[in-house]
Short mmCIF file of C-alpha atoms in Angstrom, two decimals:
data_model
loop_
_atom_site.label_atom_id
_atom_site.label_comp_id
_atom_site.label_asym_id
_atom_site.label_seq_id
_atom_site.Cartn_x
_atom_site.Cartn_y
_atom_site.Cartn_z
CA ARG A 1 -19.47 -28.09 -5.02
CA LEU A 2 -21.12 -25.07 -2.61
CA ASP A 3 -25.15 -25.98 -3.75
CA TYR A 4 -28.36 -23.23 -1.69
CA HIS A 5 -29.15 -21.05 -3.93
CA HIS A 6 -31.46 -21.32 -7.10
CA ARG A 7 -31.82 -18.84 -8.89
CA GLY A 8 -28.23 -17.22 -9.93
CA VAL A 9 -26.21 -15.83 -7.12
CA GLN A 10 -25.14 -11.53 -7.90
CA ALA A 11 -21.85 -11.40 -5.44
CA MET A 12 -19.22 -13.36 -3.27
CA ALA A 13 -16.44 -12.71 -0.94
CA TRP A 14 -14.42 -14.13 0.64
CA SER A 15 -12.74 -13.66 4.51
CA PRO A 16 -9.81 -12.35 5.24
CA CYS A 17 -8.42 -16.14 6.22
CA SER A 18 -10.14 -17.80 3.16
CA LYS A 19 -12.17 -20.73 5.31
CA TYR A 20 -15.93 -18.65 4.65
CA LEU A 21 -17.26 -17.43 1.26
CA LEU A 22 -19.49 -15.77 1.54
CA SER A 23 -22.37 -15.99 -1.43
CA VAL A 24 -25.30 -13.57 -2.77
CA GLY A 25 -28.40 -14.59 -3.91
CA ASN A 26 -29.60 -12.72 -7.31
CA VAL A 27 -32.93 -10.80 -7.01
CA HIS A 28 -35.30 -13.68 -7.60
CA ASP A 29 -32.78 -16.24 -5.30
CA GLY A 30 -32.50 -13.33 -2.38
CA LYS A 31 -30.83 -16.03 0.07
CA LEU A 32 -27.89 -14.66 2.02
CA VAL A 33 -25.78 -17.93 3.52
CA LEU A 34 -21.87 -18.35 4.36
CA TRP A 35 -19.81 -21.18 3.02
CA ASP A 36 -17.02 -23.16 5.30
CA VAL A 37 -14.80 -24.29 1.95
CA ALA A 38 -13.24 -27.34 3.32
CA ALA A 39 -16.68 -29.03 4.78
CA ALA A 40 -18.81 -27.92 1.60
CA SER A 41 -21.75 -26.81 3.54
CA VAL A 42 -23.47 -23.75 5.28
CA VAL A 43 -22.21 -22.60 7.80
CA VAL A 44 -25.43 -20.33 8.25
CA ALA A 45 -28.03 -18.59 5.23
CA THR A 46 -30.79 -15.61 5.48
CA GLU A 47 -33.36 -15.10 4.03
CA LEU A 48 -32.89 -11.03 2.42
CA SER A 49 -35.42 -8.44 2.69
CA HIS A 50 -34.10 -6.61 -0.36
CA ALA A 51 -32.05 -7.29 -3.54
CA VAL A 52 -27.60 -6.64 -2.71
CA HIS A 53 -25.76 -6.45 -5.42
CA ALA A 54 -21.92 -5.79 -3.35
CA ALA A 55 -20.89 -7.87 -0.47
CA CYS A 56 -17.48 -7.42 1.43
CA PHE A 57 -15.39 -9.21 4.53
CA CYS A 58 -14.42 -6.58 6.85
CA GLY A 59 -11.55 -7.90 8.19
CA SER A 60 -12.46 -10.93 10.52
CA ALA A 61 -14.26 -14.43 9.68
CA SER A 62 -17.31 -12.83 11.46
CA GLU A 63 -17.92 -9.34 10.37
CA PHE A 64 -19.24 -8.92 6.65
CA VAL A 65 -21.03 -5.84 4.46
CA THR A 66 -23.79 -5.85 1.51
CA VAL A 67 -24.91 -3.11 -0.27
CA GLY A 68 -28.10 -2.45 -2.86
CA HIS A 69 -31.62 -1.89 -2.75
CA HIS A 70 -31.72 1.23 0.03
CA LYS A 71 -29.57 -0.12 2.51
CA VAL A 72 -25.50 -0.35 3.30
CA THR A 73 -25.30 -3.65 5.56
CA PHE A 74 -23.22 -4.52 8.41
CA TRP A 75 -24.08 -8.43 9.43
CA LEU A 76 -22.54 -9.42 12.29
CA MET A 77 -22.26 -13.77 12.66
CA THR A 78 -21.59 -14.45 17.03
CA GLU A 79 -19.85 -17.99 17.93
CA ASP A 80 -22.98 -19.66 17.84
CA GLY A 81 -23.81 -18.67 14.62
CA THR A 82 -26.78 -15.88 14.74
CA LEU A 83 -26.16 -13.06 12.52
CA HIS A 84 -27.72 -10.39 13.46
CA MET A 85 -27.81 -6.97 11.22
CA GLN A 86 -27.49 -3.09 10.76
CA ASP A 87 -29.35 -1.07 7.96
CA MET A 88 -28.19 1.94 7.09
CA VAL A 89 -27.52 4.97 5.02
CA ALA A 90 -25.17 7.01 3.25
CA PRO A 91 -26.48 10.32 4.56
CA ASN A 92 -26.06 11.93 1.41
CA GLU A 93 -28.69 9.84 -0.22
CA SER A 94 -32.81 9.63 -0.18
CA PRO A 95 -33.66 7.13 0.72
CA ASN A 96 -35.06 5.21 -1.74
CA ALA A 97 -31.46 5.10 -3.18
CA HIS A 98 -29.71 1.98 -4.97
CA TYR A 99 -25.71 0.76 -2.94
CA THR A 100 -24.10 -0.40 -5.99
CA CYS A 101 -21.39 -1.14 -5.19
CA LEU A 102 -17.96 -0.85 -1.80
CA ASP A 103 -14.67 -1.82 -1.26
CA ILE A 104 -12.28 -1.83 2.54
CA SER A 105 -9.40 -0.09 2.90
CA GLN A 106 -6.12 -1.54 3.91
CA GLU A 107 -6.57 -1.47 7.17
CA ASN A 108 -9.78 -2.29 6.74
CA ASN A 109 -10.77 0.58 9.33
CA ALA A 110 -12.95 2.40 6.87
CA LEU A 111 -15.18 1.21 4.05
CA PHE A 112 -16.83 2.73 0.74
CA VAL A 113 -19.82 2.60 -1.00
CA GLY A 114 -21.39 3.69 -4.46
CA SER A 115 -24.84 5.11 -5.87
CA ASP A 116 -27.19 4.71 -7.97
CA SER A 117 -26.90 8.52 -7.82
CA GLY A 118 -22.59 8.86 -8.64
CA GLY A 119 -22.59 8.98 -4.70
CA VAL A 120 -19.88 8.48 -2.33
CA SER A 121 -20.30 7.40 1.60
CA GLN A 122 -16.74 6.26 3.50
CA TRP A 123 -17.53 4.85 6.60
CA ASP A 124 -15.03 4.33 10.16
CA ILE A 125 -15.77 0.67 11.09
CA ASN A 126 -14.06 0.53 13.72
CA ALA A 127 -14.24 0.08 17.39
CA ASP A 128 -17.93 -1.58 17.23
CA ARG A 129 -19.63 1.32 15.48
CA ASN A 130 -20.52 1.75 12.04
CA ALA A 131 -21.54 5.44 10.80
CA CYS A 132 -20.80 7.26 7.82
CA THR A 133 -18.20 10.27 8.54
CA ALA A 134 -17.85 11.53 4.52
CA ALA A 135 -19.95 11.63 1.90
CA TRP A 136 -19.94 13.37 -2.13
CA GLN A 137 -20.98 13.43 -5.07
CA THR A 138 -18.93 12.82 -7.83
CA SER A 139 -20.79 13.59 -11.48
CA GLN A 140 -20.45 10.12 -12.71
CA GLY A 141 -23.99 9.04 -12.39
CA GLU A 142 -24.42 5.08 -11.39
CA LEU A 143 -20.75 4.53 -10.34
CA SER A 144 -20.43 0.22 -10.38
CA ILE A 145 -17.04 -0.02 -9.16
CA ILE A 146 -15.11 1.87 -6.09
CA LYS A 147 -11.58 0.56 -5.31
CA CYS A 148 -9.07 1.30 -2.29
CA GLN A 149 -5.99 1.90 -2.79
CA GLY A 150 -3.58 3.18 0.70
CA ASP A 151 -4.90 7.36 0.78
CA LYS A 152 -6.75 6.95 -2.99
CA LEU A 153 -10.24 5.84 -4.04
CA ILE A 154 -11.01 5.00 -7.84
CA THR A 155 -14.89 6.02 -8.89
CA CYS A 156 -16.14 4.53 -12.27
CA GLY A 157 -19.40 3.59 -13.87
CA GLN A 158 -22.02 5.50 -16.71
CA SER A 159 -19.59 8.17 -16.96
CA SER A 160 -16.29 7.62 -19.51
CA HIS A 161 -14.17 9.28 -16.66
CA VAL A 162 -11.56 7.14 -14.06
CA ARG A 163 -11.87 9.61 -11.37
CA VAL A 164 -8.84 8.38 -8.95
CA TRP A 165 -9.78 10.86 -5.07
CA GLY A 166 -8.05 11.99 -2.38
CA VAL A 167 -9.22 10.35 1.29
CA GLY A 168 -8.10 9.78 4.07
CA LEU A 169 -9.35 10.02 7.78
CA GLY A 170 -11.72 13.43 7.08
CA GLY A 171 -13.97 12.38 3.59
CA GLY A 172 -13.28 12.30 0.21
CA GLY A 173 -12.04 15.60 -2.34
#
């Protein structure tokens, strides 16, 4: 049993090695916790300054991303257990955007983020570089699911349509 959150959990993600579990509390809880599942212990925990909707790991157990109100946040846990974060905003979004969903490519080199305005942003997460490399609007309203499979990206949300996009290093279409 893993006890830490007191007001509910909004998002969870397994590390690629399955040793760690990331849990993010809901807007009333406001905590981000990295667990060592086998030891049933907290590796590191921090208070969040904003609501988070989704989370995923980025190829290693020490790097992960959260998305939520106004921010795409890239996290790095150092060997001493310190968390470092980098807040980013997609260039196609307003500063008040709410990022609602995310998925990472199978190669762990591209991150795709959806928003409440129907925006999609593609991020290069290689070589210590977290940069938005492409961004476009889907005309679907708020996105609730975004999934990457090979060179295809699937988006769906408030509209009744599921859209399939061809993606590559250069962007969406």
